[in-house]
């Protein structure tokens, strides 16, 4: 990797975080604004790492009750069930709905964990100013952005509901406290991805330090 290639920031150019207009900004000015939308210009997102860490840690904390508490309560004249995400997946598997069980497991268990681990890895590598595989780490971040757009909690809940109960004898359906925690995890990981500045991955390759 050639570290001599100049960056946009080293030439005084920065992209507006609101309208994406590229503008020239003086390094010696305290504050300048985008000529198109008026937003404050920054070479890098302010306190990107700290804000992303806060959201990731909060997601880790909420992920525990999201998996331990009841996700959904379903009742009929015959029986009454309380299911967590994992117990719902197990029930789907035992009743022969293997494909749905796999989809729910991947969407509600595997993907949130992988998103949290990936964000943690990116944050640690940026703080250590690692120069290891910056292109691959940038692609990982783009993948996290793409996955975040498809984090539709309602689809997974409806799928889980349809497979757990028989509509003919359905009497009561209630979302449990885990639904709130899981929804918060989805939202917080999306915000964490938005706060992370991928340009920090490439900054250690530059000879000149980039601030702000």
mmCIF file of C-alpha atoms in Angstrom:
data_model
loop_
_atom_site.group_PDB
_atom_site.id
_atom_site.type_symbol
_atom_site.label_atom_id
_atom_site.label_comp_id
_atom_site.label_asym_id
_atom_site.label_seq_id
_atom_site.Cartn_x
_atom_site.Cartn_y
_atom_site.Cartn_z
ATOM 1 C CA UNK A 1 0.000 0.000 0.000
ATOM 2 C CA UNK A 2 1.459 3.301 -1.075
ATOM 3 C CA UNK A 3 1.229 5.752 1.801
ATOM 4 C CA UNK A 4 2.432 8.607 -0.387
ATOM 5 C CA UNK A 5 -0.917 8.986 -2.142
ATOM 6 C CA UNK A 6 -2.449 12.270 -0.936
ATOM 7 C CA UNK A 7 -5.878 12.218 0.654
ATOM 8 C CA UNK A 8 -8.680 14.713 0.118
ATOM 9 C CA UNK A 9 -8.257 16.005 3.682
ATOM 10 C CA UNK A 10 -4.544 16.587 3.166
ATOM 11 C CA UNK A 11 -5.505 18.876 0.267
ATOM 12 C CA UNK A 12 -8.031 20.766 2.385
ATOM 13 C CA UNK A 13 -11.101 19.045 0.909
ATOM 14 C CA UNK A 14 -13.893 17.625 3.057
ATOM 15 C CA UNK A 15 -17.292 16.153 2.373
ATOM 16 C CA UNK A 16 -20.395 17.566 4.032
ATOM 17 C CA UNK A 17 -21.973 14.945 6.313
ATOM 18 C CA UNK A 18 -25.473 16.162 5.377
ATOM 19 C CA UNK A 19 -25.577 16.820 1.617
ATOM 20 C CA UNK A 20 -22.218 15.196 0.658
ATOM 21 C CA UNK A 21 -20.992 18.288 -1.172
ATOM 22 C CA UNK A 22 -17.178 18.353 -1.321
ATOM 23 C CA UNK A 23 -15.842 21.724 -0.210
ATOM 24 C CA UNK A 24 -12.473 23.239 0.510
ATOM 25 C CA UNK A 25 -11.874 24.093 4.159
ATOM 26 C CA UNK A 26 -8.994 25.919 5.798
ATOM 27 C CA UNK A 27 -7.197 23.907 8.469
ATOM 28 C CA UNK A 28 -6.679 27.030 10.546
ATOM 29 C CA UNK A 29 -10.306 28.069 10.726
ATOM 30 C CA UNK A 30 -12.217 27.034 13.840
ATOM 31 C CA UNK A 31 -15.543 26.480 12.085
ATOM 32 C CA UNK A 32 -16.725 26.611 8.512
ATOM 33 C CA UNK A 33 -20.077 25.756 6.996
ATOM 34 C CA UNK A 34 -21.195 23.949 3.877
ATOM 35 C CA UNK A 35 -22.005 26.491 1.143
ATOM 36 C CA UNK A 36 -25.025 24.452 0.043
ATOM 37 C CA UNK A 37 -26.832 23.295 3.219
ATOM 38 C CA UNK A 38 -25.092 25.291 5.962
ATOM 39 C CA UNK A 39 -23.952 22.288 8.037
ATOM 40 C CA UNK A 40 -20.667 22.530 9.932
ATOM 41 C CA UNK A 41 -17.795 21.054 7.946
ATOM 42 C CA UNK A 42 -15.450 18.464 9.464
ATOM 43 C CA UNK A 43 -12.554 16.555 7.949
ATOM 44 C CA UNK A 44 -13.611 13.626 10.114
ATOM 45 C CA UNK A 45 -16.817 12.958 12.056
ATOM 46 C CA UNK A 46 -16.363 14.567 15.508
ATOM 47 C CA UNK A 47 -15.796 12.001 18.296
ATOM 48 C CA UNK A 48 -16.735 9.203 15.936
ATOM 49 C CA UNK A 49 -14.934 6.447 17.862
ATOM 50 C CA UNK A 50 -16.251 7.518 21.293
ATOM 51 C CA UNK A 51 -19.858 7.740 20.112
ATOM 52 C CA UNK A 52 -19.649 4.444 18.270
ATOM 53 C CA UNK A 53 -18.160 2.731 21.350
ATOM 54 C CA UNK A 54 -20.993 4.054 23.526
ATOM 55 C CA UNK A 55 -23.639 2.682 21.151
ATOM 56 C CA UNK A 56 -21.876 -0.667 20.777
ATOM 57 C CA UNK A 57 -21.505 -1.139 24.547
ATOM 58 C CA UNK A 58 -25.178 -0.274 25.039
ATOM 59 C CA UNK A 59 -26.062 -2.845 22.365
ATOM 60 C CA UNK A 60 -24.012 -5.525 24.132
ATOM 61 C CA UNK A 61 -25.842 -4.796 27.388
ATOM 62 C CA UNK A 62 -29.307 -4.887 25.799
ATOM 63 C CA UNK A 63 -28.523 -8.023 23.800
ATOM 64 C CA UNK A 64 -28.505 -10.063 27.031
ATOM 65 C CA UNK A 65 -32.157 -9.393 28.048
ATOM 66 C CA UNK A 66 -33.159 -9.582 24.379
ATOM 67 C CA UNK A 67 -32.194 -13.254 24.416
ATOM 68 C CA UNK A 68 -32.990 -14.194 28.018
ATOM 69 C CA UNK A 69 -36.411 -12.573 28.435
ATOM 70 C CA UNK A 70 -39.656 -13.655 26.831
ATOM 71 C CA UNK A 71 -40.010 -12.501 23.245
ATOM 72 C CA UNK A 72 -43.614 -13.560 22.727
ATOM 73 C CA UNK A 73 -46.503 -15.069 24.664
ATOM 74 C CA UNK A 74 -49.054 -17.114 22.743
ATOM 75 C CA UNK A 75 -52.148 -18.700 24.231
ATOM 76 C CA UNK A 76 -55.154 -20.701 23.146
ATOM 77 C CA UNK A 77 -57.882 -22.804 24.710
ATOM 78 C CA UNK A 78 -55.465 -25.735 24.786
ATOM 79 C CA UNK A 79 -52.104 -24.372 25.883
ATOM 80 C CA UNK A 80 -50.138 -21.246 26.712
ATOM 81 C CA UNK A 81 -46.537 -20.694 25.621
ATOM 82 C CA UNK A 82 -43.831 -18.213 26.569
ATOM 83 C CA UNK A 83 -40.908 -18.207 24.161
ATOM 84 C CA UNK A 84 -37.559 -16.513 24.054
ATOM 85 C CA UNK A 85 -35.866 -16.120 20.683
ATOM 86 C CA UNK A 86 -33.822 -19.280 21.174
ATOM 87 C CA UNK A 87 -36.684 -21.380 22.554
ATOM 88 C CA UNK A 88 -38.815 -20.262 19.620
ATOM 89 C CA UNK A 89 -36.121 -21.398 17.202
ATOM 90 C CA UNK A 90 -35.870 -24.758 19.020
ATOM 91 C CA UNK A 91 -39.641 -25.177 18.897
ATOM 92 C CA UNK A 92 -39.696 -24.435 15.170
ATOM 93 C CA UNK A 93 -36.936 -26.983 14.602
ATOM 94 C CA UNK A 94 -38.670 -29.710 16.627
ATOM 95 C CA UNK A 95 -41.976 -29.175 14.867
ATOM 96 C CA UNK A 96 -40.378 -29.622 11.446
ATOM 97 C CA UNK A 97 -40.168 -25.954 10.381
ATOM 98 C CA UNK A 98 -36.436 -26.211 9.797
ATOM 99 C CA UNK A 99 -36.141 -23.533 7.136
ATOM 100 C CA UNK A 100 -38.041 -20.961 9.200
ATOM 101 C CA UNK A 101 -35.991 -21.897 12.271
ATOM 102 C CA UNK A 102 -32.760 -21.275 10.356
ATOM 103 C CA UNK A 103 -34.006 -17.932 8.993
ATOM 104 C CA UNK A 104 -35.121 -16.713 12.427
ATOM 105 C CA UNK A 105 -31.847 -17.867 14.023
ATOM 106 C CA UNK A 106 -29.710 -16.124 11.419
ATOM 107 C CA UNK A 107 -31.756 -12.901 11.447
ATOM 108 C CA UNK A 108 -32.347 -12.625 15.197
ATOM 109 C CA UNK A 109 -29.276 -14.264 16.751
ATOM 110 C CA UNK A 110 -26.349 -14.621 14.345
ATOM 111 C CA UNK A 111 -26.525 -11.310 12.480
ATOM 112 C CA UNK A 112 -26.752 -9.051 15.595
ATOM 113 C CA UNK A 113 -23.784 -10.882 17.159
ATOM 114 C CA UNK A 114 -21.719 -10.631 13.980
ATOM 115 C CA UNK A 115 -22.574 -6.933 13.645
ATOM 116 C CA UNK A 116 -21.458 -6.242 17.216
ATOM 117 C CA UNK A 117 -18.241 -8.253 16.831
ATOM 118 C CA UNK A 118 -17.469 -6.585 13.488
ATOM 119 C CA UNK A 119 -18.005 -3.084 14.894
ATOM 120 C CA UNK A 120 -15.827 -3.957 17.889
ATOM 121 C CA UNK A 121 -13.093 -5.218 15.569
ATOM 122 C CA UNK A 122 -13.223 -2.057 13.438
ATOM 123 C CA UNK A 123 -13.119 0.217 16.494
ATOM 124 C CA UNK A 124 -10.147 -1.595 18.035
ATOM 125 C CA UNK A 125 -8.240 -1.600 14.744
ATOM 126 C CA UNK A 126 -8.851 2.143 14.304
ATOM 127 C CA UNK A 127 -7.758 2.949 17.856
ATOM 128 C CA UNK A 128 -4.593 0.873 17.402
ATOM 129 C CA UNK A 129 -3.988 2.716 14.096
ATOM 130 C CA UNK A 130 -3.661 -0.593 12.316
ATOM 131 C CA UNK A 131 -2.580 -0.654 8.665
ATOM 132 C CA UNK A 132 -3.705 -4.272 8.201
ATOM 133 C CA UNK A 133 -5.889 -4.857 5.132
ATOM 134 C CA UNK A 134 -7.619 -1.447 4.996
ATOM 135 C CA UNK A 135 -9.508 -2.342 1.813
ATOM 136 C CA UNK A 136 -11.021 -5.465 3.391
ATOM 137 C CA UNK A 137 -11.942 -3.577 6.564
ATOM 138 C CA UNK A 138 -13.661 -0.910 4.468
ATOM 139 C CA UNK A 139 -15.614 -3.603 2.650
ATOM 140 C CA UNK A 140 -16.622 -5.046 6.020
ATOM 141 C CA UNK A 141 -17.979 -1.649 7.039
ATOM 142 C CA UNK A 142 -19.929 -1.340 3.768
ATOM 143 C CA UNK A 143 -21.392 -4.780 4.424
ATOM 144 C CA UNK A 144 -22.506 -3.653 7.886
ATOM 145 C CA UNK A 145 -24.204 -0.634 6.299
ATOM 146 C CA UNK A 146 -26.031 -2.868 3.830
ATOM 147 C CA UNK A 147 -27.167 -5.313 6.519
ATOM 148 C CA UNK A 148 -28.440 -2.458 8.688
ATOM 149 C CA UNK A 149 -30.907 -1.407 5.999
ATOM 150 C CA UNK A 150 -32.537 -4.839 6.164
ATOM 151 C CA UNK A 151 -32.854 -5.050 9.965
ATOM 152 C CA UNK A 152 -36.640 -5.197 9.894
ATOM 153 C CA UNK A 153 -37.705 -6.529 13.265
ATOM 154 C CA UNK A 154 -41.384 -6.792 12.415
ATOM 155 C CA UNK A 155 -40.743 -9.355 9.659
ATOM 156 C CA UNK A 156 -38.942 -11.699 12.049
ATOM 157 C CA UNK A 157 -41.577 -11.348 14.766
ATOM 158 C CA UNK A 158 -44.425 -12.047 12.351
ATOM 159 C CA UNK A 159 -42.585 -15.082 10.985
ATOM 160 C CA UNK A 160 -41.983 -16.402 14.482
ATOM 161 C CA UNK A 161 -45.626 -15.787 15.422
ATOM 162 C CA UNK A 162 -47.033 -17.506 12.344
ATOM 163 C CA UNK A 163 -44.963 -20.622 12.970
ATOM 164 C CA UNK A 164 -45.528 -20.880 16.723
ATOM 165 C CA UNK A 165 -49.317 -20.743 16.805
ATOM 166 C CA UNK A 166 -52.215 -22.254 14.893
ATOM 167 C CA UNK A 167 -54.484 -19.483 13.661
ATOM 168 C CA UNK A 168 -57.558 -21.671 14.128
ATOM 169 C CA UNK A 169 -57.140 -21.859 17.910
ATOM 170 C CA UNK A 170 -55.356 -18.580 18.517
ATOM 171 C CA UNK A 171 -56.656 -16.729 21.575
ATOM 172 C CA UNK A 172 -53.904 -14.432 22.934
ATOM 173 C CA UNK A 173 -50.723 -13.018 21.423
ATOM 174 C CA UNK A 174 -48.536 -10.640 23.407
ATOM 175 C CA UNK A 175 -45.068 -9.313 22.748
ATOM 176 C CA UNK A 176 -42.745 -9.862 25.687
ATOM 177 C CA UNK A 177 -40.146 -7.508 27.179
ATOM 178 C CA UNK A 178 -37.433 -9.041 24.987
ATOM 179 C CA UNK A 179 -39.064 -7.445 21.939
ATOM 180 C CA UNK A 180 -38.265 -3.960 23.261
ATOM 181 C CA UNK A 181 -34.674 -4.898 24.083
ATOM 182 C CA UNK A 182 -34.138 -6.567 20.719
ATOM 183 C CA UNK A 183 -35.608 -3.613 18.858
ATOM 184 C CA UNK A 184 -33.251 -1.318 20.779
ATOM 185 C CA UNK A 185 -30.283 -3.499 19.799
ATOM 186 C CA UNK A 186 -31.230 -3.258 16.118
ATOM 187 C CA UNK A 187 -31.593 0.524 16.283
ATOM 188 C CA UNK A 188 -28.431 1.102 18.320
ATOM 189 C CA UNK A 189 -26.276 -1.006 15.989
ATOM 190 C CA UNK A 190 -27.637 0.956 13.027
ATOM 191 C CA UNK A 191 -26.758 4.243 14.764
ATOM 192 C CA UNK A 192 -23.322 2.881 15.682
ATOM 193 C CA UNK A 193 -22.650 2.074 12.027
ATOM 194 C CA UNK A 194 -23.753 5.584 11.065
ATOM 195 C CA UNK A 195 -21.408 7.141 13.653
ATOM 196 C CA UNK A 196 -18.348 5.189 12.537
ATOM 197 C CA UNK A 197 -16.137 7.088 10.084
ATOM 198 C CA UNK A 198 -14.535 4.604 7.639
ATOM 199 C CA UNK A 199 -11.948 7.187 6.615
ATOM 200 C CA UNK A 200 -10.267 6.546 9.971
ATOM 201 C CA UNK A 201 -9.268 3.149 8.583
ATOM 202 C CA UNK A 202 -7.079 4.825 5.969
ATOM 203 C CA UNK A 203 -5.631 7.650 8.089
ATOM 204 C CA UNK A 204 -2.671 5.585 9.465
ATOM 205 C CA UNK A 205 -1.469 5.155 5.879
ATOM 206 C CA UNK A 206 -1.077 8.905 5.472
ATOM 207 C CA UNK A 207 2.084 10.727 6.458
ATOM 208 C CA UNK A 208 0.123 13.700 7.734
ATOM 209 C CA UNK A 209 -2.212 13.481 10.737
ATOM 210 C CA UNK A 210 -5.845 14.301 10.029
ATOM 211 C CA UNK A 211 -7.884 15.963 12.781
ATOM 212 C CA UNK A 212 -11.500 17.114 13.108
#
